C-alpha cells in the first residue's frame, strides 16, 4: 500500500546515497549540503507545475515555458501553517529573483473554510489554486516509514479519517476564491480519486476533473476546472 509519495522518493534517494541506515529524512541530509534552496526542489512540485501548465495552455511538455513566457506575468500568494516552511519559501523566492512576484503568509485553512492569518478583499479572485494538502488517513500515520514519521510535521500529513478532510474543504470553498474557469491542482492519495470526484460533483461548481499520474505512473494529482 502506498502511504506517501515522499516515502517512495526517500527510499530511492537514500539507497542512491547509501545513507538509508541512519533513518534520517533525505531532505535533512540535503540541508547539510546546501544553505540555499536545494531542500525545496522536490519532484512532486515540478510535476505539479507541469500539470498546471499543460492544463491551462494545453501543452504536455511546457515546463520550459515558465521562465520564458509566463515568468513576468505570474503573481503568487502562498500560505502555510508552518512558519519555517514560509520562511524557507520566502528565502527561495529571493534567491530566484521572484520576491516581487510572490508573497507569503503564515496561515491555516480550517475545516469550515476559514483561513486564519490571511485575508484578501472579496473583489480579488485567483486564476489557479495549487495545494499539497495532508492526505494520509489518521490511522496510517503511525505506520509510515521512520524517515517520514520521525521528521515530517504530522500536521502536514494527517488528512483525517479517510485522508480527504482538508481536500474536501478546499474543493467546497475554492469557488468563492477563484475566477470562473480557474484551475485547482491537488496532490492526493491514489485511493481517493473516486471520493474526490463525488465531492466535486456534489459541489456543482466544476466543469471538469481529471486525474494525472506521477513519475511512478501512479494517480497522484487531480485537476479541477471551475465553471
Short mmCIF file of C-alpha atoms in Angstrom, two decimals:
data_model
loop_
_atom_site.label_atom_id
_atom_site.label_comp_id
_atom_site.label_asym_id
_atom_site.label_seq_id
_atom_site.Cartn_x
_atom_site.Cartn_y
_atom_site.Cartn_z
CA UNK A 1 0.00 0.00 0.00
CA UNK A 2 1.31 3.40 -0.94
CA UNK A 3 1.35 5.64 2.12
CA UNK A 4 3.21 8.61 0.78
CA UNK A 5 4.85 9.84 -2.39
CA UNK A 6 7.57 11.37 -0.25
CA UNK A 7 8.30 7.99 1.31
CA UNK A 8 8.97 6.41 -2.10
CA UNK A 9 11.27 9.26 -3.04
CA UNK A 10 13.08 9.00 0.28
CA UNK A 11 13.75 5.28 -0.20
CA UNK A 12 15.09 5.78 -3.71
CA UNK A 13 17.34 8.68 -2.75
CA UNK A 14 18.53 7.01 0.44
CA UNK A 15 19.58 3.92 -1.48
CA UNK A 16 21.45 6.00 -4.03
CA UNK A 17 23.23 7.91 -1.30
CA UNK A 18 23.92 4.81 0.80
CA UNK A 19 22.70 6.72 3.82
CA UNK A 20 19.39 4.99 4.49
CA UNK A 21 20.60 3.22 7.62
CA UNK A 22 20.65 6.50 9.50
CA UNK A 23 16.84 6.67 9.38
CA UNK A 24 17.16 10.37 8.74
CA UNK A 25 14.95 12.02 6.15
CA UNK A 26 16.72 12.74 2.89
CA UNK A 27 15.63 16.37 2.94
CA UNK A 28 17.58 16.80 6.19
CA UNK A 29 20.67 15.24 4.65
CA UNK A 30 20.38 17.59 1.70
CA UNK A 31 20.08 20.51 4.07
CA UNK A 32 23.58 19.71 5.33
CA UNK A 33 24.98 20.20 1.83
CA UNK A 34 23.40 23.50 0.93
CA UNK A 35 22.08 26.53 2.73
CA UNK A 36 20.16 27.80 -0.25
CA UNK A 37 17.02 26.38 -1.86
CA UNK A 38 18.01 22.79 -2.68
CA UNK A 39 15.76 21.38 0.05
CA UNK A 40 12.64 22.71 -1.63
CA UNK A 41 13.38 21.25 -5.06
CA UNK A 42 11.27 18.10 -4.96
CA UNK A 43 9.94 16.17 -7.97
CA UNK A 44 6.27 16.37 -6.97
CA UNK A 45 6.48 20.16 -7.06
CA UNK A 46 7.94 20.10 -10.56
CA UNK A 47 5.25 17.67 -11.70
CA UNK A 48 2.57 19.91 -10.20
CA UNK A 49 3.91 22.81 -12.27
CA UNK A 50 3.83 20.66 -15.40
CA UNK A 51 0.18 19.78 -14.78
CA UNK A 52 -0.69 23.43 -14.23
CA UNK A 53 0.89 24.50 -17.49
CA UNK A 54 -0.46 21.58 -19.51
CA UNK A 55 -3.98 22.13 -18.18
CA UNK A 56 -4.06 25.85 -18.85
CA UNK A 57 -2.11 26.03 -22.12
CA UNK A 58 -2.93 22.59 -23.47
CA UNK A 59 0.77 21.73 -23.69
CA UNK A 60 2.20 18.47 -22.37
CA UNK A 61 5.89 19.43 -22.09
CA UNK A 62 5.66 23.09 -21.32
CA UNK A 63 7.62 23.49 -18.09
CA UNK A 64 10.38 25.27 -20.02
CA UNK A 65 7.88 27.96 -20.93
CA UNK A 66 7.57 29.16 -17.35
CA UNK A 67 10.68 31.36 -17.29
CA UNK A 68 10.49 32.46 -20.91
CA UNK A 69 6.78 33.17 -21.36
CA UNK A 70 4.93 33.26 -18.06
CA UNK A 71 7.62 34.36 -15.62
CA UNK A 72 6.88 38.08 -15.91
CA UNK A 73 3.10 37.57 -15.86
CA UNK A 74 2.62 35.39 -12.82
CA UNK A 75 1.89 36.64 -9.32
CA UNK A 76 1.71 34.17 -6.45
CA UNK A 77 0.25 34.36 -2.95
CA UNK A 78 1.28 31.39 -0.81
CA UNK A 79 0.20 30.28 2.67
CA UNK A 80 1.39 27.62 5.07
CA UNK A 81 0.68 26.93 8.72
CA UNK A 82 4.34 26.15 9.40
CA UNK A 83 6.44 29.33 9.99
CA UNK A 84 9.64 27.53 8.99
CA UNK A 85 8.14 26.49 5.64
CA UNK A 86 7.03 30.06 4.98
CA UNK A 87 10.48 31.42 5.81
CA UNK A 88 12.19 28.91 3.54
CA UNK A 89 9.81 29.64 0.68
CA UNK A 90 10.33 33.37 1.07
CA UNK A 91 14.10 32.84 1.02
CA UNK A 92 13.82 30.71 -2.11
CA UNK A 93 11.83 33.42 -3.88
CA UNK A 94 14.55 35.93 -3.08
CA UNK A 95 17.32 33.61 -4.29
CA UNK A 96 15.42 33.03 -7.53
CA UNK A 97 14.74 36.72 -8.08
CA UNK A 98 10.98 36.30 -7.61
CA UNK A 99 10.46 38.27 -4.41
CA UNK A 100 8.49 40.97 -6.24
CA UNK A 101 6.11 38.36 -7.70
CA UNK A 102 5.42 36.20 -4.67
CA UNK A 103 4.08 36.92 -1.20
CA UNK A 104 3.92 34.54 1.75
CA UNK A 105 1.76 34.35 4.85
CA UNK A 106 1.64 32.12 7.91
CA UNK A 107 -1.98 30.99 7.78
CA UNK A 108 -4.12 27.92 8.33
CA UNK A 109 -7.15 26.68 6.45
CA UNK A 110 -9.73 25.44 8.94
CA UNK A 111 -12.29 22.72 8.34
CA UNK A 112 -15.06 25.31 7.98
CA UNK A 113 -13.22 27.05 5.12
CA UNK A 114 -11.96 30.00 7.17
CA UNK A 115 -8.33 30.97 6.62
CA UNK A 116 -6.82 32.25 9.83
CA UNK A 117 -3.92 34.63 9.27
CA UNK A 118 -4.71 35.56 5.67
CA UNK A 119 -7.37 37.70 4.06
CA UNK A 120 -7.95 39.47 0.77
CA UNK A 121 -10.77 41.69 -0.46
CA UNK A 122 -13.77 39.78 -1.84
CA UNK A 123 -13.18 41.53 -5.16
CA UNK A 124 -9.86 39.69 -5.66
CA UNK A 125 -10.24 36.36 -7.40
CA UNK A 126 -7.47 33.95 -8.32
CA UNK A 127 -6.75 32.03 -11.52
CA UNK A 128 -5.02 28.97 -10.07
CA UNK A 129 -5.01 27.21 -6.71
CA UNK A 130 -2.29 24.62 -6.08
CA UNK A 131 -2.09 22.59 -2.89
CA UNK A 132 -0.26 19.60 -1.46
CA UNK A 133 -2.69 19.08 1.43
CA UNK A 134 -2.36 16.44 4.15
CA UNK A 135 -3.95 13.33 2.65
CA UNK A 136 -2.82 10.37 4.74
CA UNK A 137 -5.60 8.73 6.82
CA UNK A 138 -5.08 9.29 10.55
CA UNK A 139 -4.94 5.56 11.27
CA UNK A 140 -1.99 5.10 8.92
CA UNK A 141 0.27 7.83 10.32
CA UNK A 142 1.93 5.58 12.90
CA UNK A 143 2.77 3.04 10.20
CA UNK A 144 4.66 5.45 7.97
CA UNK A 145 8.32 4.89 7.18
CA UNK A 146 10.60 6.14 10.00
CA UNK A 147 12.12 8.88 7.85
CA UNK A 148 8.61 10.27 7.36
CA UNK A 149 7.08 9.59 10.79
CA UNK A 150 10.02 10.99 12.76
CA UNK A 151 10.92 14.06 10.74
CA UNK A 152 7.85 15.26 8.87
CA UNK A 153 5.38 17.64 10.50
CA UNK A 154 2.32 15.48 11.29
CA UNK A 155 0.11 18.49 10.64
CA UNK A 156 1.23 18.25 7.02
CA UNK A 157 0.47 14.52 6.84
CA UNK A 158 -2.73 13.80 8.76
CA UNK A 159 -5.73 14.11 6.45
CA UNK A 160 -8.37 12.87 8.88
CA UNK A 161 -10.22 9.52 8.97
CA UNK A 162 -10.11 8.89 5.20
CA UNK A 163 -7.42 11.42 4.30
CA UNK A 164 -9.75 13.83 2.49
CA UNK A 165 -10.73 16.20 5.32
CA UNK A 166 -8.80 19.22 4.05
CA UNK A 167 -9.14 18.18 0.41
CA UNK A 168 -12.92 18.38 0.74
CA UNK A 169 -12.64 21.76 2.47
CA UNK A 170 -10.56 23.09 -0.42
CA UNK A 171 -12.89 21.74 -3.10
CA UNK A 172 -16.05 23.06 -1.43
CA UNK A 173 -14.67 26.52 -0.66
CA UNK A 174 -12.41 27.27 -3.62
CA UNK A 175 -15.16 28.63 -5.91
CA UNK A 176 -15.50 31.70 -3.67
CA UNK A 177 -11.79 32.43 -4.06
CA UNK A 178 -11.41 31.72 -7.78
CA UNK A 179 -12.48 33.22 -11.08
CA UNK A 180 -14.76 31.37 -13.46
CA UNK A 181 -12.66 28.94 -15.49
CA UNK A 182 -9.91 28.85 -12.85
CA UNK A 183 -7.97 25.66 -12.10
CA UNK A 184 -7.28 23.70 -8.91
CA UNK A 185 -4.37 21.25 -8.76
CA UNK A 186 -4.20 18.93 -5.72
CA UNK A 187 -1.78 16.19 -4.76
CA UNK A 188 -3.71 13.18 -3.45
CA UNK A 189 -3.55 9.55 -2.39
CA UNK A 190 -4.48 7.41 -5.43
CA UNK A 191 -7.15 5.66 -3.36
CA UNK A 192 -9.03 8.94 -3.04
CA UNK A 193 -9.81 9.66 -6.70
CA UNK A 194 -13.38 8.35 -6.63
CA UNK A 195 -14.42 10.13 -3.45
CA UNK A 196 -12.86 13.36 -4.73
CA UNK A 197 -14.85 13.02 -7.94
CA UNK A 198 -18.03 12.55 -5.90
CA UNK A 199 -17.24 15.61 -3.77
CA UNK A 200 -16.62 17.79 -6.83
CA UNK A 201 -19.84 16.58 -8.49
CA UNK A 202 -21.80 17.27 -5.31
CA UNK A 203 -20.49 20.84 -5.26
CA UNK A 204 -21.81 21.54 -8.74
CA UNK A 205 -19.17 24.24 -9.19
CA UNK A 206 -16.78 22.42 -11.52
CA UNK A 207 -16.86 21.95 -15.26
CA UNK A 208 -14.47 19.02 -15.21
CA UNK A 209 -11.98 16.96 -13.27
CA UNK A 210 -9.02 14.94 -14.47
CA UNK A 211 -6.53 12.66 -12.74
CA UNK A 212 -2.82 12.85 -13.56
CA UNK A 213 -0.03 10.39 -12.82
CA UNK A 214 3.27 10.97 -11.04
CA UNK A 215 6.71 9.86 -12.22
CA UNK A 216 5.96 6.34 -10.91
CA UNK A 217 2.83 6.03 -13.06
CA UNK A 218 0.55 6.33 -10.01
CA UNK A 219 -2.56 8.53 -9.91
CA UNK A 220 -1.23 11.41 -7.81
CA UNK A 221 -2.87 14.68 -8.86
CA UNK A 222 -6.37 15.87 -9.59
CA UNK A 223 -7.01 18.93 -11.74
CA UNK A 224 -10.41 20.62 -11.41
CA UNK A 225 -11.74 23.47 -13.51
CA UNK A 226 -14.29 25.90 -12.13
CA UNK A 227 -17.42 26.70 -14.13
#
